[in-house]
Tab-separated table of C-alpha atoms and ligand atoms in Angstrom:
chain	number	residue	atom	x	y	z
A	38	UNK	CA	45.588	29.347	17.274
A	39	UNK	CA	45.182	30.712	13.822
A	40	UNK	CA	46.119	34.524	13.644
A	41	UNK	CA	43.496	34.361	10.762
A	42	UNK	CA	40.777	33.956	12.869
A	43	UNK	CA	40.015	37.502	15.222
A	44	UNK	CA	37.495	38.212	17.817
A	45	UNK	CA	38.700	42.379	17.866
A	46	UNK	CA	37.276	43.728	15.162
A	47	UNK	CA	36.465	47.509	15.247
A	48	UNK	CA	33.766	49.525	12.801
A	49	UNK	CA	36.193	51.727	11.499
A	50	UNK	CA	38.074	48.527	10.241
A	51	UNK	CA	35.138	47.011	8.524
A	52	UNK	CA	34.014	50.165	7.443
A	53	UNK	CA	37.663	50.104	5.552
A	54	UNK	CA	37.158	46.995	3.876
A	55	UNK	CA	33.548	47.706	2.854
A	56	UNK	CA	35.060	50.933	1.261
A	57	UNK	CA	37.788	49.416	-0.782
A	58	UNK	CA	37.664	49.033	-4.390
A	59	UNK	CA	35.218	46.491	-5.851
A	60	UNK	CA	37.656	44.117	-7.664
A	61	UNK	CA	40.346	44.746	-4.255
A	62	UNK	CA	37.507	43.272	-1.891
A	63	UNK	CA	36.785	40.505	-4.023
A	64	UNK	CA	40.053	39.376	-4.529
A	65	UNK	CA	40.497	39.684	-0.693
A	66	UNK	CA	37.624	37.910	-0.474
A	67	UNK	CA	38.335	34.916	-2.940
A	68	UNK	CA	41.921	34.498	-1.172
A	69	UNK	CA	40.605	33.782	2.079
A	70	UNK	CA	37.592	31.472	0.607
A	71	UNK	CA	40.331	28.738	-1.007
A	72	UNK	CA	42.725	29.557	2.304
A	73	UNK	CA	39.938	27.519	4.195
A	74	UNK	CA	37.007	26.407	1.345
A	75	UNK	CA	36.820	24.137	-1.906
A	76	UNK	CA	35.682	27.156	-3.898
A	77	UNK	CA	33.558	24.769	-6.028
A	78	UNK	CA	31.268	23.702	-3.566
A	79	UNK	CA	28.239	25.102	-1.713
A	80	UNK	CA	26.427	23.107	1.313
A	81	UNK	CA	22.471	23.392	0.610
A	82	UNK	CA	20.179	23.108	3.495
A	83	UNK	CA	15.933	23.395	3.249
A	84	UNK	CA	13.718	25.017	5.065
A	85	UNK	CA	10.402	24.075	6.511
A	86	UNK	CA	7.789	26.401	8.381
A	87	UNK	CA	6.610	23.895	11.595
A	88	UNK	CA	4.295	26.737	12.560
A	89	UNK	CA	3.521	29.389	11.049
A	90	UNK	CA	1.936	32.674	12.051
A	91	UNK	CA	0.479	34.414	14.978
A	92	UNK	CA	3.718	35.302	16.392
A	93	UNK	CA	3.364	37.719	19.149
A	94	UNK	CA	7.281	39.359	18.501
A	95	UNK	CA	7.205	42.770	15.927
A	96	UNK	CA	10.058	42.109	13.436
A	97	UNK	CA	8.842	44.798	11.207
A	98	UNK	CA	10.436	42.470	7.993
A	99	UNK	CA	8.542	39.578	9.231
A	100	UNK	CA	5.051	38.021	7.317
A	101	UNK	CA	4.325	36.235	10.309
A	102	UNK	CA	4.062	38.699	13.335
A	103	UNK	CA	0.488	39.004	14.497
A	104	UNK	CA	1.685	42.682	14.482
A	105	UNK	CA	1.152	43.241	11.093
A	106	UNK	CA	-1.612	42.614	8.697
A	107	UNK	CA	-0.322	40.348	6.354
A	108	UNK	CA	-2.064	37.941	3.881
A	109	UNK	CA	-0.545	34.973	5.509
A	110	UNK	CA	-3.190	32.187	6.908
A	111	UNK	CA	-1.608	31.047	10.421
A	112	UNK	CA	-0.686	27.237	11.199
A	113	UNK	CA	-0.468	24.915	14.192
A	114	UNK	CA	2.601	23.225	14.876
A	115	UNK	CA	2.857	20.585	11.983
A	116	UNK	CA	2.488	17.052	13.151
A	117	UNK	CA	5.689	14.978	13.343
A	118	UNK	CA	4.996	12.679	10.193
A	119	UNK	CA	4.570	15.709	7.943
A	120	UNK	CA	7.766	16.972	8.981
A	121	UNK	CA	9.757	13.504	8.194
A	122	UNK	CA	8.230	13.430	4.816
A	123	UNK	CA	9.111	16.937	3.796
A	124	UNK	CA	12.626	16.342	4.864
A	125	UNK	CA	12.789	12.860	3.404
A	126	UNK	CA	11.892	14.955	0.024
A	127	UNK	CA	14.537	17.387	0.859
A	128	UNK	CA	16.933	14.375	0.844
A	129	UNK	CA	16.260	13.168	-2.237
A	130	UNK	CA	16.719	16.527	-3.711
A	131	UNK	CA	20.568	16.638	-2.541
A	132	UNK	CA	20.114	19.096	0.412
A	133	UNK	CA	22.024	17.905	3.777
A	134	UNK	CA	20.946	19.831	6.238
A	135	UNK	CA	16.954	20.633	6.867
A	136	UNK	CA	16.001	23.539	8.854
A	137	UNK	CA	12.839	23.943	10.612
A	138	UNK	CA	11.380	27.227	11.739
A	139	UNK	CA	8.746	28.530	14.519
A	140	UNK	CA	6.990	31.616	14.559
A	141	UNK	CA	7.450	31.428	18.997
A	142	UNK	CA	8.773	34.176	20.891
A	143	UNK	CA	10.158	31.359	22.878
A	144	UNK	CA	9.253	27.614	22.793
A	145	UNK	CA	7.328	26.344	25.806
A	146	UNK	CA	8.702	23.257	27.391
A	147	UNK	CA	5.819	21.105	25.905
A	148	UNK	CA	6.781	22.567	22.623
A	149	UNK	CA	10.216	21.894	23.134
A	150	UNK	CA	9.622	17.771	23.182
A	151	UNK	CA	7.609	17.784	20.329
A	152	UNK	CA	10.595	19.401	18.801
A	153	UNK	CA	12.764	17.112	19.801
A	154	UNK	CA	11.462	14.409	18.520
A	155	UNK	CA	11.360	16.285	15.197
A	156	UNK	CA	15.072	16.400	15.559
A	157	UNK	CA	15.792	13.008	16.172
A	158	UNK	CA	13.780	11.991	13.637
A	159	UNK	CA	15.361	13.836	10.898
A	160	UNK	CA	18.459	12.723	12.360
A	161	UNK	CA	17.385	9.234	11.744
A	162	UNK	CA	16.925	9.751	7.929
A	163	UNK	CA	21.014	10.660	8.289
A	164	UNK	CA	20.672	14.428	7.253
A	165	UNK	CA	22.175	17.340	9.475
A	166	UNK	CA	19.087	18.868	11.622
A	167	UNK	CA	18.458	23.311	12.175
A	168	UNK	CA	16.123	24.797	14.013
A	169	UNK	CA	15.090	27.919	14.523
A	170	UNK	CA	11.886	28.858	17.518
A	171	UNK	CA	13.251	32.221	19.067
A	172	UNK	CA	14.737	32.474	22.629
A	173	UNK	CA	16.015	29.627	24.410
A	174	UNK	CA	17.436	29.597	27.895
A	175	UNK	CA	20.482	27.285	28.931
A	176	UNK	CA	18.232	23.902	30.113
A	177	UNK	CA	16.388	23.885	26.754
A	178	UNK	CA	19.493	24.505	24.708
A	179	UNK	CA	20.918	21.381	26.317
A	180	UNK	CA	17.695	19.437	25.695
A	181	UNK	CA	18.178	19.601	21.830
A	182	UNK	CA	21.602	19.092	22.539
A	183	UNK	CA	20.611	15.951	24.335
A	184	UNK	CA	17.966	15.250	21.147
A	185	UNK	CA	21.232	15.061	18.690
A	186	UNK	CA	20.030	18.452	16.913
A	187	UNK	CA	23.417	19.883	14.794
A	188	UNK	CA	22.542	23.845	14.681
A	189	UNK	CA	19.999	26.635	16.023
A	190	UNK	CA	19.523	29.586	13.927
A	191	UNK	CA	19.371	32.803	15.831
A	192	UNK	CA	20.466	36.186	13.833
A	193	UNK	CA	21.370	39.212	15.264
A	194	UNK	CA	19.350	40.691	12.001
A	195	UNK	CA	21.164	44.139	12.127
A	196	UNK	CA	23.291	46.689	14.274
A	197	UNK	CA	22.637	47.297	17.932
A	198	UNK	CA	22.160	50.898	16.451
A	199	UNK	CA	19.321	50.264	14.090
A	200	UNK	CA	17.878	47.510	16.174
A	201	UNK	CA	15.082	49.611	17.883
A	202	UNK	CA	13.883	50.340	14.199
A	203	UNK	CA	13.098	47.145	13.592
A	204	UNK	CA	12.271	45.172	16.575
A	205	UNK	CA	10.643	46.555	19.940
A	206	UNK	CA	9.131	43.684	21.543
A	207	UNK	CA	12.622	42.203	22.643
A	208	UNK	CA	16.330	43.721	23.353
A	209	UNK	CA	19.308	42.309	21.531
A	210	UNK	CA	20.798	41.837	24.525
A	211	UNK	CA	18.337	38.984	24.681
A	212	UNK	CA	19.097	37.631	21.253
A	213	UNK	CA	22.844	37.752	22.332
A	214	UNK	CA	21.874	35.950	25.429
A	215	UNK	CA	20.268	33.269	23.199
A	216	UNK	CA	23.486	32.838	21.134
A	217	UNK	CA	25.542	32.215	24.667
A	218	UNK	CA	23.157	29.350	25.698
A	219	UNK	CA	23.515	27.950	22.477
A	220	UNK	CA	26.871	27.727	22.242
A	221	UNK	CA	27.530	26.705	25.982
A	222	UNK	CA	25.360	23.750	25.299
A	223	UNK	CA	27.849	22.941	22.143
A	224	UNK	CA	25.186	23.042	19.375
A	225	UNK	CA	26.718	24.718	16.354
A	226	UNK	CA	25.510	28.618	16.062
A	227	UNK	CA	23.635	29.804	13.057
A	228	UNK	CA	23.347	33.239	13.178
A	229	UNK	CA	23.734	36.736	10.741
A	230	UNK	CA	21.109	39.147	9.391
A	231	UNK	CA	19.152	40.559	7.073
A	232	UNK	CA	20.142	43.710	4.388
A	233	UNK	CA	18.108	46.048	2.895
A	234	UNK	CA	15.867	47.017	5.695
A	235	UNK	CA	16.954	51.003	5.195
A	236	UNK	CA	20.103	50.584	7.380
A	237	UNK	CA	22.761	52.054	6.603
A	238	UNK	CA	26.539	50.912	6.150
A	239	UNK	CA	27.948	51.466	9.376
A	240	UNK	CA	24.906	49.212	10.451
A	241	UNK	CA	25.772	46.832	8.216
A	242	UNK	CA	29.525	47.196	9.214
A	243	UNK	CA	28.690	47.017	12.958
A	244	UNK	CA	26.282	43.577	12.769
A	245	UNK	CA	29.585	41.857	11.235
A	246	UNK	CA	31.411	42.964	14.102
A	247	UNK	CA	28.767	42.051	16.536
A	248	UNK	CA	29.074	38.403	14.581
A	249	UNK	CA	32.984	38.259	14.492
A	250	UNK	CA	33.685	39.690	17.924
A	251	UNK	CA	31.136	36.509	19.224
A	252	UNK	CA	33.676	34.618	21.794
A	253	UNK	CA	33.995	32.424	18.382
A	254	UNK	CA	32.409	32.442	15.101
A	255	UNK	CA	29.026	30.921	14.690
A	256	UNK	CA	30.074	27.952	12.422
A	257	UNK	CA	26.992	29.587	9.541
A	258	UNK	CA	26.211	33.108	8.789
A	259	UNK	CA	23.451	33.795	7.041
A	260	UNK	CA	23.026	36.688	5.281
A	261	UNK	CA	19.285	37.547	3.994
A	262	UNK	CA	18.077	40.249	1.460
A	263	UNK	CA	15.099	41.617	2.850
A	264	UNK	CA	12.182	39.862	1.192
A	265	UNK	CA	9.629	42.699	1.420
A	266	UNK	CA	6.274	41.116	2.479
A	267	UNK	CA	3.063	43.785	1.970
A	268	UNK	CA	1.612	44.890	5.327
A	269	UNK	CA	4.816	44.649	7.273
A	270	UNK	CA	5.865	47.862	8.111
A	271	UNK	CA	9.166	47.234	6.172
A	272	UNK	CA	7.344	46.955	2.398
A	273	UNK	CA	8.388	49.402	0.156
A	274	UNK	CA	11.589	50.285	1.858
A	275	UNK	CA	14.050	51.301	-0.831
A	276	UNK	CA	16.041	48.448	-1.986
A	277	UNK	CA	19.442	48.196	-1.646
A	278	UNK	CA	21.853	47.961	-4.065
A	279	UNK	CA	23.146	44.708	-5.309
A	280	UNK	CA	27.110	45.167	-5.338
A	281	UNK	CA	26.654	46.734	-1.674
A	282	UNK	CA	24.964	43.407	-0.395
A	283	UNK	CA	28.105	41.821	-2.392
A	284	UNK	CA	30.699	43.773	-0.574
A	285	UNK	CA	28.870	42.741	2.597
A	286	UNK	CA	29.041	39.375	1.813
A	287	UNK	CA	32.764	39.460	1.059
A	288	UNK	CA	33.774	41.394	4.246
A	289	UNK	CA	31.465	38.798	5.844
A	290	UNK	CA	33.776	36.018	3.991
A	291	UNK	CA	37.242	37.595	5.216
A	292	UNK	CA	36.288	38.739	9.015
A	293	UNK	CA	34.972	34.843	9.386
A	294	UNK	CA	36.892	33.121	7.121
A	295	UNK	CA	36.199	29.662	8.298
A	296	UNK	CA	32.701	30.056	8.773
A	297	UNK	CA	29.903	28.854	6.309
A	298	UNK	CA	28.944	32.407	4.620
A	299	UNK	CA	24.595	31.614	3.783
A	300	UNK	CA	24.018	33.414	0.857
A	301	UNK	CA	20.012	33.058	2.377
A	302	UNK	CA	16.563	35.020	1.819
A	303	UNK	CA	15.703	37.326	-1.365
A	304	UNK	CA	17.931	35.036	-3.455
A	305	UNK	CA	14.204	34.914	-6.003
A	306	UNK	CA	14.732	38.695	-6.568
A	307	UNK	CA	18.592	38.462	-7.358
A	308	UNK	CA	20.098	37.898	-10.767
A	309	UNK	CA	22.229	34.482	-11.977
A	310	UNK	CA	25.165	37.201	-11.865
A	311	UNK	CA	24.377	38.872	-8.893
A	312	UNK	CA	24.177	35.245	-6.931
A	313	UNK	CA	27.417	34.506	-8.595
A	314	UNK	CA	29.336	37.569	-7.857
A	315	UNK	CA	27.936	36.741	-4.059
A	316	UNK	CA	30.047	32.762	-4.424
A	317	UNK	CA	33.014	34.801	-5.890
A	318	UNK	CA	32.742	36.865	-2.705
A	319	UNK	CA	32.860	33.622	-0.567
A	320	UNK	CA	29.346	32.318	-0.103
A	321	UNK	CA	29.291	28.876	0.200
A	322	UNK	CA	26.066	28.159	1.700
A	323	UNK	CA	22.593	28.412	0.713
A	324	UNK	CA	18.794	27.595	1.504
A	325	UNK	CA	17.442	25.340	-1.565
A	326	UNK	CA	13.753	23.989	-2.057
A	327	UNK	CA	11.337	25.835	-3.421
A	328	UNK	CA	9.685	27.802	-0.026
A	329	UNK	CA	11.822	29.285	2.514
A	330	UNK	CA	9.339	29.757	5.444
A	331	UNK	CA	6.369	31.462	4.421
A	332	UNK	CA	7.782	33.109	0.868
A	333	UNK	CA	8.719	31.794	-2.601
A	334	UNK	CA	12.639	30.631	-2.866
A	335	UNK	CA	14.592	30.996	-6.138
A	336	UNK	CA	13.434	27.540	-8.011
A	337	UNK	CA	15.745	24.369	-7.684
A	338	UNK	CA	15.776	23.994	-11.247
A	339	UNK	CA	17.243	27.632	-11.702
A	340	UNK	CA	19.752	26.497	-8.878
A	341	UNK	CA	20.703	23.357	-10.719
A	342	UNK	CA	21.243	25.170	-13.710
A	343	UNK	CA	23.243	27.718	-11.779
A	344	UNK	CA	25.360	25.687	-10.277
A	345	UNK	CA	25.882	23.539	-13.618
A	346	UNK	CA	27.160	26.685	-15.453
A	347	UNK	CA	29.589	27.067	-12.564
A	348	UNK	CA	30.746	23.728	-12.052
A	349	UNK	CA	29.637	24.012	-8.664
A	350	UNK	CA	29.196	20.978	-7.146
A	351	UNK	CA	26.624	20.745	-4.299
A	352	UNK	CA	28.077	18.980	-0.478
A	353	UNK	CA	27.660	15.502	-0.309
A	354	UNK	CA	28.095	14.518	3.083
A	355	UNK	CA	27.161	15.677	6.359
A	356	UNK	CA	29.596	18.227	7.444
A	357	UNK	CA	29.601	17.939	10.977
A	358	UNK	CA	33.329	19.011	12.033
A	359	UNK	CA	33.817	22.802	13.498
A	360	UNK	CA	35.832	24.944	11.706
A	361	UNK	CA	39.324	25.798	13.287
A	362	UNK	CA	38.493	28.426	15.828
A	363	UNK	CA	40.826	30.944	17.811
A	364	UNK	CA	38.451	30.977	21.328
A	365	UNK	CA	40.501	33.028	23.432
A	366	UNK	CA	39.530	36.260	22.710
A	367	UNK	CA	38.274	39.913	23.917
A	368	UNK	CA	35.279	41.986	22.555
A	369	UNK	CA	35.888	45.753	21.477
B	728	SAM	N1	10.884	33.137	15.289
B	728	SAM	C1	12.241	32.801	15.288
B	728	SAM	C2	13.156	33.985	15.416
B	728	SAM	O1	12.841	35.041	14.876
B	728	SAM	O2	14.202	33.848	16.028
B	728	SAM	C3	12.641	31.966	14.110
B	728	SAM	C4	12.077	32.198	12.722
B	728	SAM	S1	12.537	33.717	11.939
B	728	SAM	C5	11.436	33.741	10.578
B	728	SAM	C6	14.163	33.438	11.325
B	728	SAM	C7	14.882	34.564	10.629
B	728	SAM	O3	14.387	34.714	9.312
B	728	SAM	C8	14.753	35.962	11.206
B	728	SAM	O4	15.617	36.170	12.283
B	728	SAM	C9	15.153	36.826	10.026
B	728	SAM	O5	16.540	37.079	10.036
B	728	SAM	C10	14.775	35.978	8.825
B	728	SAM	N2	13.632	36.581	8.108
B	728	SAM	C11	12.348	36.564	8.495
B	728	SAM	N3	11.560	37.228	7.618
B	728	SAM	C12	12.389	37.687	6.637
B	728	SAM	C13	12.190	38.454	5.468
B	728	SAM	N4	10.980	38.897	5.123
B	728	SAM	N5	13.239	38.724	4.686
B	728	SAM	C14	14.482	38.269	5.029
B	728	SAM	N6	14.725	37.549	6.136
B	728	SAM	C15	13.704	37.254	6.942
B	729	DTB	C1	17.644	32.696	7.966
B	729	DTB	O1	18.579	33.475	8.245
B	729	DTB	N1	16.840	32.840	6.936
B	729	DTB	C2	15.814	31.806	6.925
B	729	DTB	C3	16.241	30.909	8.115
B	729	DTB	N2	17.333	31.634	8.688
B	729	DTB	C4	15.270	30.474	9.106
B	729	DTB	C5	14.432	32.334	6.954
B	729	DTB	C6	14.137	33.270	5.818
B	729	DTB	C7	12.729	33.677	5.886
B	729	DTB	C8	12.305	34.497	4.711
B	729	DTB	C9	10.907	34.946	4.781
B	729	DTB	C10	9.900	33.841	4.839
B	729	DTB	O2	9.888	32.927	3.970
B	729	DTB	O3	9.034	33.903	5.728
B	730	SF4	FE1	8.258	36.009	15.130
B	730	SF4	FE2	10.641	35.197	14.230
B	730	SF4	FE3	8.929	36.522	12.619
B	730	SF4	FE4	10.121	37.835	14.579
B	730	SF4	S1	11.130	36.854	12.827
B	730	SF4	S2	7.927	37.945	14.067
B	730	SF4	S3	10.236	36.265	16.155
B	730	SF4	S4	8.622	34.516	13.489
């Protein structure tokens, strides 16, 4: 077991690292990156909305709850052949992994096949398959299980605390719930948060320990800057600042240091430095293509660019392997 990797994180602890000095947590940060990373490479994964809109959850960040009054024209489920050509596009730009998103509280079980064979198609054109449709229970975890599907995305989004301010219409009890059938049915567990939605950094501090105290680390954490989306009820929240969602992103980095750190929504309204300060910190991840669901991604050209500047080199293969993972463990 690698002493590395702990499940007993408290607040006060994280709290600690967010509060060290800048150039302290980044070196922290960087050290534990190479201890498990090439620091010169980032996985890239795209997204695809399968249907959008008319979702009947309250995520006060999100453009496509039918709770808000939002722009955004609503979708049926796109049909299968649609899907295969988006990701066969998302294959020849380099990305390895495509992720697929529905606005469902839950998928129904008629849903669920239509998914599937999503899934295995993808799968057939040899990239890594994501998806993300809300809660699952235990059968219907094992069904895309069964289907060959490689990770669900599920995020905790913020703190237990701040929770209620965000999100009424389900418990995060029930997200958490989610996560276990997930992981019993041995898909890979995608799952972090978003910043900037007004919490504050004890939030911030406790949704890392909600992730790192998980009975093990979900193999991806991504962590999203609130992309603020008029008529949500979240729009003109005061942004946060950008070295704080750095220092989140490094504490992120060194409380799961073998986990794929997302660097994931809002990356359009960050600066070149800003998104490199955020790989210094240990992000190794990140959504490219020019949509993420329903909003406007930072451009692949600007990402090529990027990463030529950096001599970052993009993942080749299909990284399938878990990372090393302590799994005995106890919660605080
Ligand atoms: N409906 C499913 C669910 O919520 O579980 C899946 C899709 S949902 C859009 C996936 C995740 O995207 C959310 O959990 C949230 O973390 C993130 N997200 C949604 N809208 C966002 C926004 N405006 N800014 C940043 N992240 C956002
Ligand atoms: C995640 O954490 N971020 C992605 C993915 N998982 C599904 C979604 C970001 C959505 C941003 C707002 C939008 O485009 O609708
Ligand atoms: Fe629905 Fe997911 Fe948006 Fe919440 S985040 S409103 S569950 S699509």
């Amino acid at each position: 077991m690698n002493p590395e990797i702990r499940h007993d994180w408290s607040q006060d602890e994280v709290l600690a690292l967010l509060d060290l000095p800048f150039n302290d947590l980044l070196y922290r940060a960087q050290e534990t990156h190479r201890a498990h990373f090439d620091p010169n490479r980032v996985q890239v994964s795209t997204l695809l909305s399968i249907k959008t809109g008319a979702c009947p959850e309250d995520c006060g960040y999100c453009s496509q709850s039918a709770h808000h009054e939002t722009t955004l024209e609503r979708e049926r489920l796109l049909p299968l052949e649609e899907v295969l050509a988006a990701a066969r596009a998302a294959k020849e730009q380099g990305a390895t992994r495509f992720c697929m998103g529905a606005a469902w509280r839950n998928p129904t079980d008629r849903n669920l096949e239509t998914v599937a064979e999503m899934v295995r198609g993808v799968k057939a054109l040899g990239m890594e398959t994501c998806v993300t449709l809300g809660m699952l229970d235990r059968e219907q975890a094992q069904r895309l299980k069964a289907a060959g599907l490689d990770y669900y995305n599920h995020n905790l989004d913020t703190s237990p605390e701040f929770y209620g301010e965000v999100i009424t219409t389900r418990t995060y009890q029930e997200r958490l719930d989610t996560l276990d059938h997930v992981r019993e049915a041995g898909l890979n567990v995608c799952s972090g948060g978003i910043l900037g939605m007004g919490e504050s950094r004890r939030d911030r501090a406790s949704m890392l320990c909600q992730l790192a105290n998980l009975p093990s680390h979900p193999e991806s954490v991504p962590i999203n800057l609130l992309v603020q989306v008029e008529g949500t009820p979240l729009y003109g929240v005061e942004k946060l600042d950008p070295l704080e969602f750095v220092r989140t992103i490094a504490t992120a980095r060194i409380m799961m240091p073998a986990s794929y750190v997302r660097l994931s929504a809002g990356r359009q309204e960050m600066s070149d430095e800003m998104q490199v300060l955020c790989f210094f910190a240990g992000a190794n991840s990140l959504f490219y293509g020019d949509r993420l669901l329903t909003t406007d991604n930072a451009e692949t050209d600007r990402d090529l660019q990027l990463f030529r500047r950096l001599g970052l080199r993009m993942e080749q293969h299909v990284q399938t392997e878990k990372p090393p993972q302590g799994r005995a463990c106890h919660r605080v």
